[in-house]
Amino acid sequence: MIPPHPVCLLCIGRGSYEWRMRPIMRKNVLKKHIKVHFKDPQYQGEFECRHPSCSEKLDGIGHFMRHALDAHGVCH
């Protein structure tokens, strides 16, 4: 599943549907938002993609960003 607009794939498993799927139109805003997530210890090691139809194991921000683009069409 590819979202119709850029969304945070780390927020997608939290909160209400409307909040999770809110558009983040400016790429620089989404990139800053993602960097905040990666300060959290749960994303320092291996973690699972939070997209509802994916369970890929990811390791680090680079792996996450490449996966987000290749698998889900989201450029962070």
XYZ file of C-alpha atoms in Angstrom:
76
model
C 0.000 0.000 0.000
C 1.336 3.411 -1.000
C -0.265 6.372 0.812
C -1.792 9.134 -1.375
C 0.499 11.755 0.201
C 3.649 11.781 2.378
C 3.016 10.438 5.888
C 5.284 9.447 8.758
C 5.650 5.667 8.624
C 6.710 5.632 12.279
C 3.503 7.390 13.412
C 1.266 5.232 11.222
C 0.739 2.632 13.970
C -0.283 5.162 16.653
C -3.311 7.335 17.431
C -6.480 7.810 15.408
C -6.612 7.076 11.683
C -7.050 10.771 10.883
C -3.994 11.730 12.947
C -1.822 8.926 11.559
C -2.708 9.703 7.954
C -2.407 13.486 8.202
C -0.471 14.822 5.226
C 2.978 16.260 5.788
C 3.336 18.110 2.512
C 6.774 19.677 2.883
C 9.609 17.184 2.599
C 11.882 19.130 4.971
C 9.205 19.045 7.707
C 8.805 15.268 7.329
C 12.586 14.748 7.382
C 12.936 16.763 10.633
C 10.002 14.844 12.123
C 11.659 11.487 11.305
C 14.951 12.586 12.889
C 13.069 13.259 16.154
C 11.832 9.636 16.133
C 15.371 8.329 15.669
C 16.502 10.025 18.888
C 14.220 7.540 20.705
C 16.127 4.460 21.987
C 13.563 2.063 20.470
C 14.840 3.057 16.997
C 18.559 2.806 17.862
C 18.729 -0.926 17.123
C 16.641 -3.268 15.009
C 12.919 -2.485 14.797
C 9.930 -3.549 12.729
C 8.308 -1.396 10.040
C 5.072 0.032 11.464
C 3.186 0.013 8.162
C 0.030 -2.140 8.607
C 0.859 -4.453 5.695
C 4.587 -4.804 6.410
C 6.738 -6.516 9.032
C 10.190 -5.861 7.566
C 13.003 -5.720 10.129
C 14.888 -2.433 9.838
C 18.162 -1.274 11.359
C 18.823 2.459 11.541
C 17.620 5.595 9.832
C 19.312 4.869 6.486
C 17.748 1.413 6.203
C 14.364 2.830 7.243
C 14.467 5.669 4.683
C 15.475 3.341 1.826
C 12.740 0.855 2.807
C 10.124 3.628 3.097
C 10.876 4.762 -0.455
C 11.276 1.342 -2.092
C 8.432 -0.511 -0.369
C 5.950 2.241 0.445
C 6.701 5.110 -1.955
C 7.339 7.586 0.878
C 10.400 9.820 0.571
C 11.498 11.043 3.995
